[in-house]
mmCIF file of C-alpha atoms in Angstrom:
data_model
loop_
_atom_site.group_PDB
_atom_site.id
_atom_site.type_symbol
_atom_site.label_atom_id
_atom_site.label_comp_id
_atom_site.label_asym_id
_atom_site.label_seq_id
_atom_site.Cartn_x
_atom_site.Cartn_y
_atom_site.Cartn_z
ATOM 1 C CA UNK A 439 30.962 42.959 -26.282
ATOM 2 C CA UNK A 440 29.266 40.130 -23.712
ATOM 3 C CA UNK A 441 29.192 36.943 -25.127
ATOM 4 C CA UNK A 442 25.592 35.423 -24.187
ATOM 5 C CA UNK A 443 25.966 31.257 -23.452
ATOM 6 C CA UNK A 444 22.409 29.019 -24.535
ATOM 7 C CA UNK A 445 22.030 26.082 -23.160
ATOM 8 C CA UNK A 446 19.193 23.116 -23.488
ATOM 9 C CA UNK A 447 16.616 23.456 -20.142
ATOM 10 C CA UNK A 448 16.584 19.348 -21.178
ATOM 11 C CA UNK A 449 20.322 19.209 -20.608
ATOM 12 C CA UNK A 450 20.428 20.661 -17.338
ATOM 13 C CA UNK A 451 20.480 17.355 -15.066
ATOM 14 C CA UNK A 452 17.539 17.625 -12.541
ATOM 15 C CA UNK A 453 17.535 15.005 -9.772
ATOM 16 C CA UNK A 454 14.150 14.945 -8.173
ATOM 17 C CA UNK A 455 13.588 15.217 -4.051
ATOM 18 C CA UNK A 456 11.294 13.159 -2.192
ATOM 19 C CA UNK A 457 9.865 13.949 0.972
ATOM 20 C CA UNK A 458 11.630 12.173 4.395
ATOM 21 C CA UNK A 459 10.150 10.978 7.218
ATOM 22 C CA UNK A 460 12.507 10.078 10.274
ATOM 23 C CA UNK A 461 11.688 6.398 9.761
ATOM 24 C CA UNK A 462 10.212 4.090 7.612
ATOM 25 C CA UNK A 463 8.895 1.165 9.458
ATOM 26 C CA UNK A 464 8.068 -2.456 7.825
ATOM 27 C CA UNK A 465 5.165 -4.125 9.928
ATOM 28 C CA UNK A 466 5.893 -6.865 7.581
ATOM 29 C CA UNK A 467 6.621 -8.690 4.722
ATOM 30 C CA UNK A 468 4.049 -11.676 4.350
ATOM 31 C CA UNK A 469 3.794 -15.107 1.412
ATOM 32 C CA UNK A 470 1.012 -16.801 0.261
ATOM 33 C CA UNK A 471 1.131 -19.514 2.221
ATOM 34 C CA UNK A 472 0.630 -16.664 5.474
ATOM 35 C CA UNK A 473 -2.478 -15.544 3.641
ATOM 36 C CA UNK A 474 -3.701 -18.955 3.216
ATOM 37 C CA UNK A 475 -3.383 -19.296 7.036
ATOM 38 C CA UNK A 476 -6.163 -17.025 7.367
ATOM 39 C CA UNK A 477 -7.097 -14.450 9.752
ATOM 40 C CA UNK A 478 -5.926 -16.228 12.641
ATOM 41 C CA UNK A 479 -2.465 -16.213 11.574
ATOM 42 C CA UNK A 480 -2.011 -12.659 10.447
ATOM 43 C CA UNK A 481 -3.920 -11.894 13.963
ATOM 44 C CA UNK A 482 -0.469 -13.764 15.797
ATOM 45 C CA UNK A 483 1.756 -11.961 13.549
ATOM 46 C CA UNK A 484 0.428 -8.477 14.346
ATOM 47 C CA UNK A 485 -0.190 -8.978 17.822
ATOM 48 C CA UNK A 486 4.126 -10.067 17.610
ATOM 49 C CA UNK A 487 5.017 -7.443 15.835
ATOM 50 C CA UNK A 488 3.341 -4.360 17.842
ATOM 51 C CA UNK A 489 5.371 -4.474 21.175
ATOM 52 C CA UNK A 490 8.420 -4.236 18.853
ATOM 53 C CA UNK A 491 6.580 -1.746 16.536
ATOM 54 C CA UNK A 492 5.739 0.852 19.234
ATOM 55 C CA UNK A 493 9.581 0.420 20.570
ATOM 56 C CA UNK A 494 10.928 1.280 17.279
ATOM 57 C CA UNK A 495 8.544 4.403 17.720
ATOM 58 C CA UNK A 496 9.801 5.053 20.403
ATOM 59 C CA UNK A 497 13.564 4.929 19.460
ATOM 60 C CA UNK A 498 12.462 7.310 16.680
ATOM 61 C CA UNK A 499 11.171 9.760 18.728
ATOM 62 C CA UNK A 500 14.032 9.844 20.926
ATOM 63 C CA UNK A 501 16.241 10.566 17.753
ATOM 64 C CA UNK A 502 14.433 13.371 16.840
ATOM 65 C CA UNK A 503 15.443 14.933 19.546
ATOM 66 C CA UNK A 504 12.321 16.819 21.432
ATOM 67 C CA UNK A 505 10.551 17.323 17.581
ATOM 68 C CA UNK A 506 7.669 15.405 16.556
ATOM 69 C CA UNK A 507 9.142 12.223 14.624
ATOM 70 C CA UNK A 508 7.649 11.638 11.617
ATOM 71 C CA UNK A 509 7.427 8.157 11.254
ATOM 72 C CA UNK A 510 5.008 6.220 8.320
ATOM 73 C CA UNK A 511 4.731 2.565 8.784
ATOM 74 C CA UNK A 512 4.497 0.216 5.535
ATOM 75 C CA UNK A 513 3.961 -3.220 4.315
ATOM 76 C CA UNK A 514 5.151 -5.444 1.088
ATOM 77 C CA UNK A 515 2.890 -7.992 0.009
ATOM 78 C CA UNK A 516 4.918 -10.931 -2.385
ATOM 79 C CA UNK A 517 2.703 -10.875 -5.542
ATOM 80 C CA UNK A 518 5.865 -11.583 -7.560
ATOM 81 C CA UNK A 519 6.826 -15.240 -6.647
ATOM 82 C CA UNK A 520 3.176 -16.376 -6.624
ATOM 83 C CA UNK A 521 0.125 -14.922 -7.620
ATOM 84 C CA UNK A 522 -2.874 -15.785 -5.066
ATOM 85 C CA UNK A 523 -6.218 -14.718 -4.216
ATOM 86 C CA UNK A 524 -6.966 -11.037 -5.513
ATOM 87 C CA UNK A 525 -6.440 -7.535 -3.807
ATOM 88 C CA UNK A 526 -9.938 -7.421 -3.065
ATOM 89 C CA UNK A 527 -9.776 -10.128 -1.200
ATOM 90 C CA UNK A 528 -6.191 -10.164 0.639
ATOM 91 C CA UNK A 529 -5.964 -6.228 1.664
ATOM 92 C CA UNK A 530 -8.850 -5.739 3.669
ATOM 93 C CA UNK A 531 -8.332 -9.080 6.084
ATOM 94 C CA UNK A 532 -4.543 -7.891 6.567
ATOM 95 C CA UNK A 533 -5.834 -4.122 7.355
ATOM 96 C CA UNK A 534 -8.646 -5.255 9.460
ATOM 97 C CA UNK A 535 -5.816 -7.591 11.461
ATOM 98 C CA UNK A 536 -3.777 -4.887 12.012
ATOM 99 C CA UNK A 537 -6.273 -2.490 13.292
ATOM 100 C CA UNK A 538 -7.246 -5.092 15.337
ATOM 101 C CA UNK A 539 -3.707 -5.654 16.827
ATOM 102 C CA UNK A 540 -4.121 -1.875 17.449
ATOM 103 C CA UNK A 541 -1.581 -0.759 14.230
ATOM 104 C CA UNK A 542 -2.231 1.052 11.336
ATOM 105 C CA UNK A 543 -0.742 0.712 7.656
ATOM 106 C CA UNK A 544 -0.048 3.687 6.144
ATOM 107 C CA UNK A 545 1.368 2.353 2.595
ATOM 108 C CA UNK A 546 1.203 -0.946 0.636
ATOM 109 C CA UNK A 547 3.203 -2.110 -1.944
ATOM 110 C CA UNK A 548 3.466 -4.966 -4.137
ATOM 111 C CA UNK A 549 6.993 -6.897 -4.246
ATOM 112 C CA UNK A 550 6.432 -6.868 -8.309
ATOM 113 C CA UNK A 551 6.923 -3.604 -8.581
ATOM 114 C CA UNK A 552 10.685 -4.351 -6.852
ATOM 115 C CA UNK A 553 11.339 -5.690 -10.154
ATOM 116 C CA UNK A 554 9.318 -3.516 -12.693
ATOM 117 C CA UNK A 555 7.087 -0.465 -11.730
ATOM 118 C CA UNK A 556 5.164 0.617 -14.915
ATOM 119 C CA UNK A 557 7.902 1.098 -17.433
ATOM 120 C CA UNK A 558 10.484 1.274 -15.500
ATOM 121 C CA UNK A 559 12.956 -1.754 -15.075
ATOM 122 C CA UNK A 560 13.444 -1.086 -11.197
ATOM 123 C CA UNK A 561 16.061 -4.007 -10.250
ATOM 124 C CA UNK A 562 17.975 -4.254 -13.739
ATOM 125 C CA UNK A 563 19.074 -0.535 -13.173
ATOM 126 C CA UNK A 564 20.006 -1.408 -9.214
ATOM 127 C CA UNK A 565 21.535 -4.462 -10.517
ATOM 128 C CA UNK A 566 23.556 -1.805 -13.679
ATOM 129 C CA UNK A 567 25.018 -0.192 -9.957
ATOM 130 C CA UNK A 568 26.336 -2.809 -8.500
ATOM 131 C CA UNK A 569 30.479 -2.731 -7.709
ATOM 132 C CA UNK A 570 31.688 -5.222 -6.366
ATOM 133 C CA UNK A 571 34.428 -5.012 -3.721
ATOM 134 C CA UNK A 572 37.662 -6.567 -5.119
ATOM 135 C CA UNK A 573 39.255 -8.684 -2.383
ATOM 136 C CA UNK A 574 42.791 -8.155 -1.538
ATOM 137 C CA UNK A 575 44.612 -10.648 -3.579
ATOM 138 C CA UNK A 576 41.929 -10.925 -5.862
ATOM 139 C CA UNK A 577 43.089 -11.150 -9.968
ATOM 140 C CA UNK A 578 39.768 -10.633 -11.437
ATOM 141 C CA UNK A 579 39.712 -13.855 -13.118
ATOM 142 C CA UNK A 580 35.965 -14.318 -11.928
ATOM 143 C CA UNK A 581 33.779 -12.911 -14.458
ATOM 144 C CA UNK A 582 31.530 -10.456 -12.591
ATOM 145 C CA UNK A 583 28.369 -10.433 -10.627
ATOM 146 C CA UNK A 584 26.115 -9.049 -13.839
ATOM 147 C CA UNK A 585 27.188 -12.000 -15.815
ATOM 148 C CA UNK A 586 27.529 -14.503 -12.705
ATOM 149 C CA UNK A 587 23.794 -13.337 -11.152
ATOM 150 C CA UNK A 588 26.075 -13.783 -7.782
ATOM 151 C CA UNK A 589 27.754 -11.247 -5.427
ATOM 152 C CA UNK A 590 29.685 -12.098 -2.497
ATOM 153 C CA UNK A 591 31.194 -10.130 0.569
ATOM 154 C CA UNK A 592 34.734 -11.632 0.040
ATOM 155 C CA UNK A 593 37.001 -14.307 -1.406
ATOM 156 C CA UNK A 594 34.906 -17.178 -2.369
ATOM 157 C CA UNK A 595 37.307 -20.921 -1.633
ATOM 158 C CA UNK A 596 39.277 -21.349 -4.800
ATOM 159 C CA UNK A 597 38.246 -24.284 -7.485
ATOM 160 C CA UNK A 598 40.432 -26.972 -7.047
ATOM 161 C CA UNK A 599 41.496 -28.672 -10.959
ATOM 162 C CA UNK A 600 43.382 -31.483 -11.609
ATOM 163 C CA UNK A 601 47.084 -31.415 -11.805
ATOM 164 C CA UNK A 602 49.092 -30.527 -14.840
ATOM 165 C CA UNK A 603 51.940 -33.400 -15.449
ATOM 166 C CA UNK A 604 54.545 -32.720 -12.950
ATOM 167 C CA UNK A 605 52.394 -30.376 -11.233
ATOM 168 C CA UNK A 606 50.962 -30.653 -7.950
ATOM 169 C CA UNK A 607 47.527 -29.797 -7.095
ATOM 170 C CA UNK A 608 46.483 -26.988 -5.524
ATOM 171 C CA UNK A 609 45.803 -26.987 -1.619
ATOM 172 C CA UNK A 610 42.403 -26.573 -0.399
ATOM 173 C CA UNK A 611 41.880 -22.510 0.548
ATOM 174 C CA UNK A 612 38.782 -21.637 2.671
ATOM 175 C CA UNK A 613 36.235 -18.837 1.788
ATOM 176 C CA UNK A 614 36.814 -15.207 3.177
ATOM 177 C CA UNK A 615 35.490 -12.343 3.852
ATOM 178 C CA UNK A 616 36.369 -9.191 3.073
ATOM 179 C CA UNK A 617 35.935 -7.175 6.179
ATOM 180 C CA UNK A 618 36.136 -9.901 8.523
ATOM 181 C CA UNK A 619 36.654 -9.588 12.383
ATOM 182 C CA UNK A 620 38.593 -12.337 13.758
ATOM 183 C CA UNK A 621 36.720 -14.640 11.761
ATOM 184 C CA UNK A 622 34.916 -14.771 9.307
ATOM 185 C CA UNK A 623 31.119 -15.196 7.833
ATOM 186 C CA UNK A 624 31.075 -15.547 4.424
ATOM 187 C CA UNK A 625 27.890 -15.266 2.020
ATOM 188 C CA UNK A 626 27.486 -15.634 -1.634
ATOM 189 C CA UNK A 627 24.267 -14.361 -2.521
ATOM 190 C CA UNK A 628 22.219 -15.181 -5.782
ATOM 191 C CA UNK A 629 20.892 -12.111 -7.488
ATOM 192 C CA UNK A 630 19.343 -13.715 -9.835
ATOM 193 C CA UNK A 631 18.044 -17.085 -12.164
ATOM 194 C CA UNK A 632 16.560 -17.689 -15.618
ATOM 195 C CA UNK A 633 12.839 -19.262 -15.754
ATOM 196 C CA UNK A 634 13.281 -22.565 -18.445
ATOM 197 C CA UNK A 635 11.852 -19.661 -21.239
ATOM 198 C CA UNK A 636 15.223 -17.876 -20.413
ATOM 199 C CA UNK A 637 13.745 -14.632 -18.446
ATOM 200 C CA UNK A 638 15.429 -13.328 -15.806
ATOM 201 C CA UNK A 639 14.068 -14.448 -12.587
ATOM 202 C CA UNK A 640 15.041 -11.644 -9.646
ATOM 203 C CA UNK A 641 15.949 -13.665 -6.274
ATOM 204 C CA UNK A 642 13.798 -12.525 -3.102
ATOM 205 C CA UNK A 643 16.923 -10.749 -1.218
ATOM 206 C CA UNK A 644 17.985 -8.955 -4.554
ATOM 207 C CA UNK A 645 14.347 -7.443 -4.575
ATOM 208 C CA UNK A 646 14.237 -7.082 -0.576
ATOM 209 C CA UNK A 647 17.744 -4.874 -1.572
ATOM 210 C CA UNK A 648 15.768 -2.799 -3.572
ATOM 211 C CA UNK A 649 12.748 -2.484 -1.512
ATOM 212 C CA UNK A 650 15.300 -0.798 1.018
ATOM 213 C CA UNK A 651 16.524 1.332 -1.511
ATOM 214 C CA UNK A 652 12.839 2.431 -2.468
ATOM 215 C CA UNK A 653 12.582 3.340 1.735
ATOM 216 C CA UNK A 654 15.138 5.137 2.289
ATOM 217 C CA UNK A 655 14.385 7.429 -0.858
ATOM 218 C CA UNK A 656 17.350 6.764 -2.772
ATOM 219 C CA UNK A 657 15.801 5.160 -6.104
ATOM 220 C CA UNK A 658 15.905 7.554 -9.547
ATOM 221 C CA UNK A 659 15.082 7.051 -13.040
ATOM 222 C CA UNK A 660 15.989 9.851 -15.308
ATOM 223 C CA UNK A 661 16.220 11.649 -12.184
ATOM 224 C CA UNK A 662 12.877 11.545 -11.208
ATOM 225 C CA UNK A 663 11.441 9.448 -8.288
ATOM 226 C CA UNK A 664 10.784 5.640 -9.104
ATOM 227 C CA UNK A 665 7.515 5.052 -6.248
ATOM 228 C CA UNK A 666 5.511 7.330 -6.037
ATOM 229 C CA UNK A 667 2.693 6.946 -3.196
ATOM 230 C CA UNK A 668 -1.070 7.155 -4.960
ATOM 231 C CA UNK A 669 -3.878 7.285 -2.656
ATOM 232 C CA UNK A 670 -6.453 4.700 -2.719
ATOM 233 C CA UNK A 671 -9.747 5.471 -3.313
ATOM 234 C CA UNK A 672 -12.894 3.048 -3.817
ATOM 235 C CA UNK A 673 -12.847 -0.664 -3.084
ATOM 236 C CA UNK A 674 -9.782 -2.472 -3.994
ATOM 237 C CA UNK A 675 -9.333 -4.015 -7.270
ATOM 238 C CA UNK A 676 -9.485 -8.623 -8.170
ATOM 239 C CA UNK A 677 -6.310 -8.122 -10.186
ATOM 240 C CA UNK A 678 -2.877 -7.513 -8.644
ATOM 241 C CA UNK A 679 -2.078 -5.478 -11.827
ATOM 242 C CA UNK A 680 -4.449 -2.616 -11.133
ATOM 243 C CA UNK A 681 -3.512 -2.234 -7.784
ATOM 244 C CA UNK A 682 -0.975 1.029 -7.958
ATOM 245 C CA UNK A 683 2.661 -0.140 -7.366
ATOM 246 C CA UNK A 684 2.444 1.715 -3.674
ATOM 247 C CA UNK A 685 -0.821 2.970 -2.497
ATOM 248 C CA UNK A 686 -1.280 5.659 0.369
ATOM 249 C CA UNK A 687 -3.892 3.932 2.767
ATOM 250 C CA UNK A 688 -3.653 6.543 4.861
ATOM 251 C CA UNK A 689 -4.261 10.329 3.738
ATOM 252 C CA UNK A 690 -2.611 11.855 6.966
ATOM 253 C CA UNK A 691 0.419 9.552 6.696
ATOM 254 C CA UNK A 692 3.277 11.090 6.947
ATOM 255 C CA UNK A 693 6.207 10.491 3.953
ATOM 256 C CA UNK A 694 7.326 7.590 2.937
ATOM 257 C CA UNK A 695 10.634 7.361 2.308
ATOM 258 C CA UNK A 696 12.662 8.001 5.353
ATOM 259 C CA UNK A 697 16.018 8.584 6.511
ATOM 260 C CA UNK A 698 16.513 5.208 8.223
ATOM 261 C CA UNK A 699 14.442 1.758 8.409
ATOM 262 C CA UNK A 700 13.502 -0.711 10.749
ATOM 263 C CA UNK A 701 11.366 -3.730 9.844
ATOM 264 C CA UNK A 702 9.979 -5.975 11.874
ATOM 265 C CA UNK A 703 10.057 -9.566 10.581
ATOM 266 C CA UNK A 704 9.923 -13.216 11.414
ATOM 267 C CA UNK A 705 13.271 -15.092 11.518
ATOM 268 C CA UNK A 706 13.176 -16.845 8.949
ATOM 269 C CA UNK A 707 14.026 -13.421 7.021
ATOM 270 C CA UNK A 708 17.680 -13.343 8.982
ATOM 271 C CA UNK A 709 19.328 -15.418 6.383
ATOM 272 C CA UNK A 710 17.811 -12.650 3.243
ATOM 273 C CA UNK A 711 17.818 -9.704 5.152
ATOM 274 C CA UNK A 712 21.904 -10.627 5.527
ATOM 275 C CA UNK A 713 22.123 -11.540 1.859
ATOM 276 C CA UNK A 714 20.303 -7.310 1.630
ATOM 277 C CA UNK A 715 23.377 -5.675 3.442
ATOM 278 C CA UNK A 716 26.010 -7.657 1.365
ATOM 279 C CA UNK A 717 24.026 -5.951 -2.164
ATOM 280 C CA UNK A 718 23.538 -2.791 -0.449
ATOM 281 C CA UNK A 719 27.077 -2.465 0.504
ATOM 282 C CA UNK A 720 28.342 -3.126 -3.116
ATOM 283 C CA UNK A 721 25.529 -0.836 -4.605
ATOM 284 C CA UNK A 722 26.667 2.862 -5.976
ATOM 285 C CA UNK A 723 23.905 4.855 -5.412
ATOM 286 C CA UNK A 724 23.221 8.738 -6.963
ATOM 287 C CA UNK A 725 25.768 10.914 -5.448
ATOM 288 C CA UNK A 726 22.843 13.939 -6.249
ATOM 289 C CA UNK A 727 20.416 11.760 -4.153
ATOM 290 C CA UNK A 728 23.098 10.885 -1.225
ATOM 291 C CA UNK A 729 23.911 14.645 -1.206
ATOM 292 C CA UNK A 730 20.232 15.784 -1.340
ATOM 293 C CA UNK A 731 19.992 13.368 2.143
ATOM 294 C CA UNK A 732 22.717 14.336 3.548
ATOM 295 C CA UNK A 733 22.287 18.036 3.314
ATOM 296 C CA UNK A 734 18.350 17.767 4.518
ATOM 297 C CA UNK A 735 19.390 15.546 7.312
ATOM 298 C CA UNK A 736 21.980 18.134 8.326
ATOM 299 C CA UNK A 737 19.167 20.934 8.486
ATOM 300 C CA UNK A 738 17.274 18.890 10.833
ATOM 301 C CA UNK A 739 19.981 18.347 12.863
ATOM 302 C CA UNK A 740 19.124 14.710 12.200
ATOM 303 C CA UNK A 741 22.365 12.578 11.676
ATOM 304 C CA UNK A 742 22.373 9.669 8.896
ATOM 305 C CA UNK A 743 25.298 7.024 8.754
ATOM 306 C CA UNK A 744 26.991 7.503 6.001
ATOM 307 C CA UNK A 745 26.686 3.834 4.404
ATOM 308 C CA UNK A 746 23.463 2.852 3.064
ATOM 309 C CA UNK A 747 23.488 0.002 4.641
ATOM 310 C CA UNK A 748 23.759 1.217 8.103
ATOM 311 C CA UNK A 749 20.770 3.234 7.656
ATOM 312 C CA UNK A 750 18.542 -0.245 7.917
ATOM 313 C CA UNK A 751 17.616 -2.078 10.974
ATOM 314 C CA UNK A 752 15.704 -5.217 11.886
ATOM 315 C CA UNK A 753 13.385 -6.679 14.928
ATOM 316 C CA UNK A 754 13.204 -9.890 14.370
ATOM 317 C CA UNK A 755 10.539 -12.096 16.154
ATOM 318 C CA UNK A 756 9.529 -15.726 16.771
ATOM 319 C CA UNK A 757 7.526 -16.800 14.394
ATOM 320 C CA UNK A 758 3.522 -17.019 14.331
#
């Protein structure tokens, strides 16, 4: 007699792929106050940012080791802090700029949809996969970073109270950090704050930690992909809201999520992008994802770091 097993097709965990490019690379990650500046501005920060662009090619293709690299170059556009102008207006003076600086955009996104893309509550569920890193020593008598809003990358200087009666005071103890060489460099970053109607606020390196995640191809929900490119057709729309949370400019681009990423950035982003590899270090990400990576990477004879965070990389240029 042969026993016959059922099972639910909606209980069999599926854990969608994505398609990789070699490299993602940022050609930048722009405020208002940029736009404002008008043309002339973004025309200095593109004509900065190709030398350092076509090197990061360049580095690429030297990875890939005698195949064609497939690299797809991006660029975030902060509609979350402040809302300005309209798409119609901004996207078109940033592509022309970029043309004109002799580079080419193949995706957009909006830094919004780091925090909530259509339904989906993108940087609560990062932020439900953080773990921190207990410090040696440490007694857990912080409460942690999803009640806090704060993550750091070691011991933070102990809170000195006043004495009990015939008790002395406790000495002064300096920050430090966890995986400190020789000395260390110690940064406790703010995740998050609450707007005076008590709503969750997501800080710009929490959302710059997730915009990584979304590049390298690492971000689920219910196992399916979170961004998912849609091609832009027609003019582009006066509402941020109806722009598509990551729009294909470019219908020959090639993927884009990629195995590493480089962005190229002023320097003023040094002091975030930092804050980025302390969350990405503490983040758990999908083992199913990390495995699907690291077994396509592997077929393409393409190593990837095994840390997420060492998969990122930075240019970072004087400013406009």
């Amino acid at each position: 007699m042969t026993e016959a097993v059922f099972r639910e097709t909606t209980a069999e965990p599926r854990t969608q792929a994505v398609p990789l490019s070699h490299l993602s690379l940022e050609l930048g990650h722009l405020y208002m106050e940029d736009f404002e500046a008008g043309p002339e501005h973004l025309r200095r920060h593109f004509a900065r940012v190709r030398p350092w662009a076509e090197a990061a090619r360049a580095f690429a293709a030297d990875r890939a080791g005698g195949r064609r690299a497939r690299i797809s170059t991006c660029f975030l556009i902060d509609d979350y802090f402040t809302r300005f102008a309209s798409p119609a207006e901004v996207v078109p003076m940033l592509l022309a700029e970029a043309e004109r600086a002799g580079l080419a955009v193949d995706y957009l996104a909006r830094e919004s949809c780091c925090a909530v893309s259509g339904k989906v509550p993108v940087a609560e569920a990062v932020a439900g996969r953080l773990v921190e890193e207990p410090p040696p020593g440490s007694y857990g008598h912080r409460p942690p970073a999803a009640q806090t809003g704060w993550l750091a990358n070691g011991v933070r200087s102990p809170t000195v109270r006043a004495p009990q009666a015939m008790r002395k005071a406790a000495a002064w103890e300096p920050p430090r950090e966890t995986a400190a060489r020789r000395h260390s460099v110690f940064l406790d970053v703010e995740l998050w704050s609450e707007t005076p109607e008590g709503e969750r606020l997501w800080s710009c390196p929490f959302l710059a930690a997730v915009w990584q995640l979304a590049r390298l191809g690492l971000l689920r929900h219910q196992g399916e992909a979170v961004f998912d490119p849609r091609p832009h057709t027609g003019a582009f729309p006066d509402d941020w809201d109806d722009l598509p949370p990551l729009v294909r400019l470019n219908p020959r681009a090639d993927p884009f999520a990629a195995y590493r990423t480089c962005s190229v950035l002023p320097s003023r982003f040094l002091p975030v992008e930092h804050a980025v590899r302390v969350v990405l270090d503490q983040t758990e990400v999908d083992r199913d994802v990390l495995r699907q990576v690291a077994e396509r990477s592997a077929g393409e004879g393409v190593p990837v770091p095994g840390p997420v965070a060492d998969r990122v990389s930075y240019v970072f240029c004087e400013e406009t």
